[in-house]
JSON list of C-alpha atoms in Angstrom, two decimals:
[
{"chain": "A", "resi": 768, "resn": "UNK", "atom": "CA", "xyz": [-19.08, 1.23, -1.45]},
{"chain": "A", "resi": 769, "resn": "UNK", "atom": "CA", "xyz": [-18.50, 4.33, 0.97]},
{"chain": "A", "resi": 770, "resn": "UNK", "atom": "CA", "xyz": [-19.63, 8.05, -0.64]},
{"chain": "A", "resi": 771, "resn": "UNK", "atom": "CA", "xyz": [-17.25, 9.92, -0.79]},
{"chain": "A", "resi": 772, "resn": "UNK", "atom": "CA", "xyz": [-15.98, 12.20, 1.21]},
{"chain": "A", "resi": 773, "resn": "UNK", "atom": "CA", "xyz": [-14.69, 15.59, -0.51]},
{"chain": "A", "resi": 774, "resn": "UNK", "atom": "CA", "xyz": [-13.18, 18.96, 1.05]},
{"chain": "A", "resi": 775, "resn": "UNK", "atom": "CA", "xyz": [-11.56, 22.01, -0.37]},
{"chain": "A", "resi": 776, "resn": "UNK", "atom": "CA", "xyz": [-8.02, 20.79, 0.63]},
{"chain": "A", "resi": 777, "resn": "UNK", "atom": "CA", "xyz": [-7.08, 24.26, 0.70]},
{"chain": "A", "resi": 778, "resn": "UNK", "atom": "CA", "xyz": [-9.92, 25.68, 2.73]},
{"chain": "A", "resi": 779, "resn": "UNK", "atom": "CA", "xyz": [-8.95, 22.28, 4.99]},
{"chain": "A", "resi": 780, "resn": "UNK", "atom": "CA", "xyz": [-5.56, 23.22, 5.50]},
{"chain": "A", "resi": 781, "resn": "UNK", "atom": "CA", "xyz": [-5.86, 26.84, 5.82]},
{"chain": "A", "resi": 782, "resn": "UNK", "atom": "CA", "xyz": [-8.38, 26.13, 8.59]},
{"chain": "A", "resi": 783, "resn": "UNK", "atom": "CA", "xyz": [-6.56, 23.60, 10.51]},
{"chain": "A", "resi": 784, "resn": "UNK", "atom": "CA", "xyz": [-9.38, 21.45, 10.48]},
{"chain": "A", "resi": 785, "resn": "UNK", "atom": "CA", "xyz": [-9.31, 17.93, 11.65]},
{"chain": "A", "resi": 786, "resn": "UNK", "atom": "CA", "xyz": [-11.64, 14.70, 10.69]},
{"chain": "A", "resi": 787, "resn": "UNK", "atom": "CA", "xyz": [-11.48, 11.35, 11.09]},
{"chain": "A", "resi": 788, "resn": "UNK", "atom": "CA", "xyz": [-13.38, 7.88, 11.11]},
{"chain": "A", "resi": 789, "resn": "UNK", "atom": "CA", "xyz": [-13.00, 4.29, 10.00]},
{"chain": "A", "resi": 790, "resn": "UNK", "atom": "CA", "xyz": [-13.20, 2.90, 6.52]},
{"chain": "A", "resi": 791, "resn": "UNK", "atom": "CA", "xyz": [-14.27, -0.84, 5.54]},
{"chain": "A", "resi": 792, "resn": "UNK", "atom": "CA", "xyz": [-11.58, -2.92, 3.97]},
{"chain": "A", "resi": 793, "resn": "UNK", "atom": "CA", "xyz": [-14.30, -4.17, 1.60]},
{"chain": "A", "resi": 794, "resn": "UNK", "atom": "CA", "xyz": [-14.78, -0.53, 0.68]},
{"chain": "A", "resi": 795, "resn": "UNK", "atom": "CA", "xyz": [-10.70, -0.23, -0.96]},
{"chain": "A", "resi": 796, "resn": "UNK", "atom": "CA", "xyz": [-12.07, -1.90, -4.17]},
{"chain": "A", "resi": 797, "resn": "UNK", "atom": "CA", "xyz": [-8.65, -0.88, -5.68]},
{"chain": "A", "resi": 798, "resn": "UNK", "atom": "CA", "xyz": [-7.17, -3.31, -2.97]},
{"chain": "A", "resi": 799, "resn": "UNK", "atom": "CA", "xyz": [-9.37, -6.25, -3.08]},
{"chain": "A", "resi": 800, "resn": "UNK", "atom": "CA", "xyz": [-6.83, -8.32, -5.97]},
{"chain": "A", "resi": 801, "resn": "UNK", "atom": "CA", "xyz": [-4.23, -8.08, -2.40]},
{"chain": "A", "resi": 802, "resn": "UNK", "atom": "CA", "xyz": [-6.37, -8.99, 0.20]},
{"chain": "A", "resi": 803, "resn": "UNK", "atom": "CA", "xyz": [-6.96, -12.20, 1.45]},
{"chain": "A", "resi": 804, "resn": "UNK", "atom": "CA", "xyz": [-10.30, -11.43, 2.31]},
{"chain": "A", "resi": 805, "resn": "UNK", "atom": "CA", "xyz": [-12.33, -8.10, 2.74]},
{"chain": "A", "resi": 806, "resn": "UNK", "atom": "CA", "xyz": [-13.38, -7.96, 6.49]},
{"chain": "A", "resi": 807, "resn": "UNK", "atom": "CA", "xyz": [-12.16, -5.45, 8.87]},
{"chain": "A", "resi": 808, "resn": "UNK", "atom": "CA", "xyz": [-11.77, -2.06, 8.56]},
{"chain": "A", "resi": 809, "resn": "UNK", "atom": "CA", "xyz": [-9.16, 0.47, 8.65]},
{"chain": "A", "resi": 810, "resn": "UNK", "atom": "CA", "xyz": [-8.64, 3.90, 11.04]},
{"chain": "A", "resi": 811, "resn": "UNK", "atom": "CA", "xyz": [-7.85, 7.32, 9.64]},
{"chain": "A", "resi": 812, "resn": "UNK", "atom": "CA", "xyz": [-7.41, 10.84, 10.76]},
{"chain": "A", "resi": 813, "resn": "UNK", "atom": "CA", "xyz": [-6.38, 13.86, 8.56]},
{"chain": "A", "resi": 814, "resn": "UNK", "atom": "CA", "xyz": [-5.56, 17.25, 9.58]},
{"chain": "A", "resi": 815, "resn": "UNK", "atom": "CA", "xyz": [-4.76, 20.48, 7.94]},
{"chain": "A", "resi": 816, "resn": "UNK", "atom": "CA", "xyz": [-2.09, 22.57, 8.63]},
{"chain": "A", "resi": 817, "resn": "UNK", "atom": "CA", "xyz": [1.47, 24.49, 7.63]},
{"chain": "A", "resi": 818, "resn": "UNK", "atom": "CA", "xyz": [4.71, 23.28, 7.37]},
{"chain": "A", "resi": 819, "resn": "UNK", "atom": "CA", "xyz": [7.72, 25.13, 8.56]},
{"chain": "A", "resi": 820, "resn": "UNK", "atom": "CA", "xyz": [7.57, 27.19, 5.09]},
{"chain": "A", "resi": 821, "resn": "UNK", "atom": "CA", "xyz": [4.16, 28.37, 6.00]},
{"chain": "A", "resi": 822, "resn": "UNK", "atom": "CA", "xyz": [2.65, 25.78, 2.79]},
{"chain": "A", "resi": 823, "resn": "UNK", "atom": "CA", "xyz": [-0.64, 24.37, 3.46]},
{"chain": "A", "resi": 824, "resn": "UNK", "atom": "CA", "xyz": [-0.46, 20.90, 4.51]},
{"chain": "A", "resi": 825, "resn": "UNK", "atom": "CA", "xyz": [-2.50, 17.50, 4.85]},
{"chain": "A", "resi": 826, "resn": "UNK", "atom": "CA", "xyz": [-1.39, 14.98, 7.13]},
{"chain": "A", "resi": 827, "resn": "UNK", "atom": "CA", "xyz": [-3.09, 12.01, 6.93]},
{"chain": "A", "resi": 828, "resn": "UNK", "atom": "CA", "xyz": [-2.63, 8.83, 9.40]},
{"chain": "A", "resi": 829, "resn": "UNK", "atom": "CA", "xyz": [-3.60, 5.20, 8.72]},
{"chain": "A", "resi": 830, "resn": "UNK", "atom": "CA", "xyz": [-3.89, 1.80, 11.02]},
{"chain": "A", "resi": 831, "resn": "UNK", "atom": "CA", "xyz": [-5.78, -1.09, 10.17]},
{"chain": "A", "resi": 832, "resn": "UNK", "atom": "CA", "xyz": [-4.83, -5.29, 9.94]},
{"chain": "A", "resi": 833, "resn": "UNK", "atom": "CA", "xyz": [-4.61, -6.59, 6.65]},
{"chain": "A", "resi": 834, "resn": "UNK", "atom": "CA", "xyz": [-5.31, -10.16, 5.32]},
{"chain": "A", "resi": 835, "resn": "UNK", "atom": "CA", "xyz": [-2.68, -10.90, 2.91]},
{"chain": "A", "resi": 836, "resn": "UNK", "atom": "CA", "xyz": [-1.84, -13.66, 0.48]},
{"chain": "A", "resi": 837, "resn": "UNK", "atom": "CA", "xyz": [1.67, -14.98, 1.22]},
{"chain": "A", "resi": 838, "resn": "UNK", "atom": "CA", "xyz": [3.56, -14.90, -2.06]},
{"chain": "A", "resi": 839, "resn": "UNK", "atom": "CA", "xyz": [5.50, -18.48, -0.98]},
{"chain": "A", "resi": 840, "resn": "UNK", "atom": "CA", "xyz": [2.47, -20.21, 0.54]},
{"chain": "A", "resi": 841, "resn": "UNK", "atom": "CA", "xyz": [-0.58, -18.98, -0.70]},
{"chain": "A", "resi": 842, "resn": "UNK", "atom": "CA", "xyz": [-2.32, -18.69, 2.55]},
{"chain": "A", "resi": 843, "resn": "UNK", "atom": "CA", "xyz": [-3.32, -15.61, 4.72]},
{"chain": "A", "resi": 844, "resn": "UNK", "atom": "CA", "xyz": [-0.97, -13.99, 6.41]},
{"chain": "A", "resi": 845, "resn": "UNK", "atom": "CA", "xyz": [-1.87, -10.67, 8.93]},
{"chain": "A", "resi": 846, "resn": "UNK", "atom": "CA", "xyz": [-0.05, -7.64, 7.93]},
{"chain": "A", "resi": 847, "resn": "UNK", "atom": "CA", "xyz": [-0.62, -4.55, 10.60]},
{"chain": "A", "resi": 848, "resn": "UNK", "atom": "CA", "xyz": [-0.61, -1.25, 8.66]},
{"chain": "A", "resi": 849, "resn": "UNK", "atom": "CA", "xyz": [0.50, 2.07, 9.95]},
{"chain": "A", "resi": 850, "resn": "UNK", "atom": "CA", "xyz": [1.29, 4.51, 7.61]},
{"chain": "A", "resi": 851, "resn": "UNK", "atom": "CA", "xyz": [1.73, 8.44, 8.51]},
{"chain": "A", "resi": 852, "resn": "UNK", "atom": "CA", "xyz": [2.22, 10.80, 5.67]},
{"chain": "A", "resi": 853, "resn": "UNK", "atom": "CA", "xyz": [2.09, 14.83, 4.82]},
{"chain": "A", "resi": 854, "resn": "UNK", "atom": "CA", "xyz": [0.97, 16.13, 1.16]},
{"chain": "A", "resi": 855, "resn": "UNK", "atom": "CA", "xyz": [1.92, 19.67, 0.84]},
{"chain": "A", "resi": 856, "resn": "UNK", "atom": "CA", "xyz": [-0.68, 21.56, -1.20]},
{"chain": "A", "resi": 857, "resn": "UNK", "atom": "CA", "xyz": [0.07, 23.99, -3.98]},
{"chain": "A", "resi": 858, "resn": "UNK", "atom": "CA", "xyz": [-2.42, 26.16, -6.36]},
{"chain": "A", "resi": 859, "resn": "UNK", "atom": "CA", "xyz": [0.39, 26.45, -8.74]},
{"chain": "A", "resi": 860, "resn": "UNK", "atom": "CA", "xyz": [2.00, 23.77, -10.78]},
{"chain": "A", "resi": 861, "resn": "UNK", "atom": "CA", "xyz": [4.93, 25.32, -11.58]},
{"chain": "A", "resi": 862, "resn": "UNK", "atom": "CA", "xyz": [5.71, 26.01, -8.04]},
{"chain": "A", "resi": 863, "resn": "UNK", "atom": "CA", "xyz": [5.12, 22.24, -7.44]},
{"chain": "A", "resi": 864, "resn": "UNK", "atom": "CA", "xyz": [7.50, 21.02, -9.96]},
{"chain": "A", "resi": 865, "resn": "UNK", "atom": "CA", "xyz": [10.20, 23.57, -8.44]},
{"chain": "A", "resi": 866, "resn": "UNK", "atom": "CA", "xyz": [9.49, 22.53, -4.75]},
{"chain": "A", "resi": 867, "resn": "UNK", "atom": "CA", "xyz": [9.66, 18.69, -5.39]},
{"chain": "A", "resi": 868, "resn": "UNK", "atom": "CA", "xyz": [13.08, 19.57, -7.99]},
{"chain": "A", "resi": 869, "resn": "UNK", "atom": "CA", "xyz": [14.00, 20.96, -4.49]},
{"chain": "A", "resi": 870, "resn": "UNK", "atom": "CA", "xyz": [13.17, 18.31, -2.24]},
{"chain": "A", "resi": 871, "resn": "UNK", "atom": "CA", "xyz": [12.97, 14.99, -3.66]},
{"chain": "A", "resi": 872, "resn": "UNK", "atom": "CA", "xyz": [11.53, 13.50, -0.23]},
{"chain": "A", "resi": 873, "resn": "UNK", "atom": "CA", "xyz": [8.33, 16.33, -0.49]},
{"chain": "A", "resi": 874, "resn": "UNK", "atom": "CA", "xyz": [4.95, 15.07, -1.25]},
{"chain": "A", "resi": 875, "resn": "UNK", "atom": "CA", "xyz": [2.92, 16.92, -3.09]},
{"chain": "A", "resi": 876, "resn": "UNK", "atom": "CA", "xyz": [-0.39, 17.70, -5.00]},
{"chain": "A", "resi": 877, "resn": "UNK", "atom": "CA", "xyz": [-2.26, 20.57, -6.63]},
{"chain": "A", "resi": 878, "resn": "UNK", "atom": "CA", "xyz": [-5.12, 22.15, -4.51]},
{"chain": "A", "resi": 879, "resn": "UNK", "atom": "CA", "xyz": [-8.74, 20.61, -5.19]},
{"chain": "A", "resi": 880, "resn": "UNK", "atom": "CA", "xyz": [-12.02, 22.67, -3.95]},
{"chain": "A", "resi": 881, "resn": "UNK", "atom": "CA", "xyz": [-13.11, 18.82, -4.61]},
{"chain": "A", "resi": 882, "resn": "UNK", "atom": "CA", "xyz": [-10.49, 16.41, -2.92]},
{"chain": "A", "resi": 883, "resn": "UNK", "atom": "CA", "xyz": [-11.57, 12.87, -2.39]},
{"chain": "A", "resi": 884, "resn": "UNK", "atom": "CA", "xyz": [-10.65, 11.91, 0.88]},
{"chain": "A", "resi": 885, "resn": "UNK", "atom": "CA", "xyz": [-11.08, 8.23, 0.37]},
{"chain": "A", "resi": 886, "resn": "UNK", "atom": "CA", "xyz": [-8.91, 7.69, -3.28]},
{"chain": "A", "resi": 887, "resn": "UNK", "atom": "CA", "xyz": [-6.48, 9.67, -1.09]},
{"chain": "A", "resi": 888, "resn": "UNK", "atom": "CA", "xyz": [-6.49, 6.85, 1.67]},
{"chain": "A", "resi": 889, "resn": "UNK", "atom": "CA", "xyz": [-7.07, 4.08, -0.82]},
{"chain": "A", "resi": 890, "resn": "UNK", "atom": "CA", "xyz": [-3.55, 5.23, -2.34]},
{"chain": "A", "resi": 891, "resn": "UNK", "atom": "CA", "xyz": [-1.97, 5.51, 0.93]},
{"chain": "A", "resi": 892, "resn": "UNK", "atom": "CA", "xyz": [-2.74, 2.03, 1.64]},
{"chain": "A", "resi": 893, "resn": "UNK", "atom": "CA", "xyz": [-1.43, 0.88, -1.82]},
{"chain": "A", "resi": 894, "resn": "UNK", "atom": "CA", "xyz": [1.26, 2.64, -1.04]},
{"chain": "A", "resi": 895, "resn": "UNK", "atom": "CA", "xyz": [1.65, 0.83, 2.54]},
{"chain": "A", "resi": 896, "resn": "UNK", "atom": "CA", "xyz": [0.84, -3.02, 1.75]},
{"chain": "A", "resi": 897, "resn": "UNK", "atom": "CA", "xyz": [4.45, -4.95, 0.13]},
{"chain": "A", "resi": 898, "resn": "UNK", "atom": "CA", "xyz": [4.24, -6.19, -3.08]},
{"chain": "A", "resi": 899, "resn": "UNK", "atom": "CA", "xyz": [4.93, -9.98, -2.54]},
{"chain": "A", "resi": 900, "resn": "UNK", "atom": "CA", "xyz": [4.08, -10.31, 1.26]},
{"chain": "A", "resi": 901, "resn": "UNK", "atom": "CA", "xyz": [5.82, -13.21, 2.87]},
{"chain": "A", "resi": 902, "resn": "UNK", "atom": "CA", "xyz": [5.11, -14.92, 6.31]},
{"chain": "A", "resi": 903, "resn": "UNK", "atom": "CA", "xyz": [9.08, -14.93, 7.83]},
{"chain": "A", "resi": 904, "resn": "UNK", "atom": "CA", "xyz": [8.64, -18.94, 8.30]},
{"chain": "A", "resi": 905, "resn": "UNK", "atom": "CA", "xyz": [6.09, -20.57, 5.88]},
{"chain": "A", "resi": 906, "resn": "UNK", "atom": "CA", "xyz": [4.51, -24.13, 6.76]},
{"chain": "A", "resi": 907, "resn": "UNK", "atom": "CA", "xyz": [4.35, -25.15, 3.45]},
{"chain": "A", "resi": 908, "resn": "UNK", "atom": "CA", "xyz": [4.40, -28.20, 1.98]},
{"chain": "A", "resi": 909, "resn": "UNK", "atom": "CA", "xyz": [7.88, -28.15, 0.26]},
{"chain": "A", "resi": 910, "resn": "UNK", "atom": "CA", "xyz": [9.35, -31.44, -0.67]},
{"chain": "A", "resi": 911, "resn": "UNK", "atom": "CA", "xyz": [13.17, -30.87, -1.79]},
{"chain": "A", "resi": 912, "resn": "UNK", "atom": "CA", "xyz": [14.42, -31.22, -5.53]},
{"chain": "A", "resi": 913, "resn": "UNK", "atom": "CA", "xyz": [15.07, -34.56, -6.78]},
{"chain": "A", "resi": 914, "resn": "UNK", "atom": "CA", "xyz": [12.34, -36.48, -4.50]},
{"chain": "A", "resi": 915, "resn": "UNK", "atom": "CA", "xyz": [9.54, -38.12, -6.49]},
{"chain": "A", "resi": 916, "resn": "UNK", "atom": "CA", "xyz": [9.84, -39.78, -9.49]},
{"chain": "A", "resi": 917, "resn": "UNK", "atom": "CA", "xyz": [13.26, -40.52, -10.76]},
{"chain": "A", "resi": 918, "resn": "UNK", "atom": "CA", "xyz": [14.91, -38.65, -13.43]},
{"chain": "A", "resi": 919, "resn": "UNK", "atom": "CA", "xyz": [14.29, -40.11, -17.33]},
{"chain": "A", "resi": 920, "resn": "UNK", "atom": "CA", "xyz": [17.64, -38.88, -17.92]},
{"chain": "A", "resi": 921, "resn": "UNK", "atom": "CA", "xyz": [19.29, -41.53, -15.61]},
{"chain": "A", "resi": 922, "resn": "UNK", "atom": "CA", "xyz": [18.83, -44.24, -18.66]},
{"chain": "A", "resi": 923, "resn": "UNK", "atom": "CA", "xyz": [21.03, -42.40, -20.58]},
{"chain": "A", "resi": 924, "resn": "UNK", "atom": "CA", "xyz": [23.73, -42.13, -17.36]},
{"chain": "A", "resi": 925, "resn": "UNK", "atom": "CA", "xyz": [23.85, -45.72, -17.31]},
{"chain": "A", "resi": 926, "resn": "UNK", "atom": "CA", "xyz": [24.05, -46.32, -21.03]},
{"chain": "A", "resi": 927, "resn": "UNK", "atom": "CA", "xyz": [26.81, -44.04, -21.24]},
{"chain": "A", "resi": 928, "resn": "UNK", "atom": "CA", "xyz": [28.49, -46.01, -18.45]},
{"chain": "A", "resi": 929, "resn": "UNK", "atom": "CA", "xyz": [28.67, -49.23, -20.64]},
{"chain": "A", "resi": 930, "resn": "UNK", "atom": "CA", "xyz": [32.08, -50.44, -22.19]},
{"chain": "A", "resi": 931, "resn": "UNK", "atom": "CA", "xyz": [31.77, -51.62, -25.22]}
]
């Protein structure tokens, strides 16, 4: 697994500074249990900044290929991944409950001196991937209902058929 990589977020943002790099897939342990398999890796940028309310920002930018389980099939199914998101970074909590109250479509988090970077992409991409991923056509093997063996019930059908 990657170290970690931590900033001030509010020493990030105030700075407008920018980073960026590639993560392994095998390195989103939190992800693994969705994955199909582990290879590849993913792309990420962040960059600090303000929003029009002059509030420190992070925005953060994802794109990778995913192996996915489909949730019909059971085979691996590529998922492409783009996700583009903003926190908005506050040193005071009650001023974060009153902005989100506010503005129920604002992201936000408390100010670290010590903000992981990677749990921070790691729950972007958890955020990203669908729950029960699907292909749009699966291949399976799906007989329809009623082929196979024949019904035990269809004794009974006949018996109750009988005159007496």
């Amino acid at each position: 697994m990657s170290d970690p990589i931590l900033i001030d977020s509010l020493d990030f943002a105030n700075q407008r500074r920018h980073m960026a790099g590639a993560i392994a897939l095998v390195d989103l342990p939190r992800t693994h249990d969705l994955l199909a398999h582990t290879e590849g890796e993913l792309s990420w940028s962040l960059e600090g900044g303000k929003d029009a309310l002059s509030r420190s920002t992070l925005h953060l930018r994802l794109a990778g290929e995913f192996s996915l389980v489909c949730q019909r099939c059971l085979t691996p199914m590529p998922f492409r991944l783009e996700a583009d998101s903003t926190l908005t970074l506050f040193t005071n909590e009650a001023r974060l409950e009153s902005a989100c109250e506010d503005d129920d479509t604002l992201d936000a988090v408390m100010a670290d001196p010590a903000f992981d970077v990677l749990a921070l992409i790691e729950d972007e991409v958890l955020l990203g991937l669908p729950m029960a991923p699907r292909h749009a056509h699966c291949e399976a093997d799906i007989r329809p209902v009623g082929s196979g063996k024949p019904n035990p019930f269809a004794a009974l059908a006949a018996l109750k058929r009988k005159p007496e």
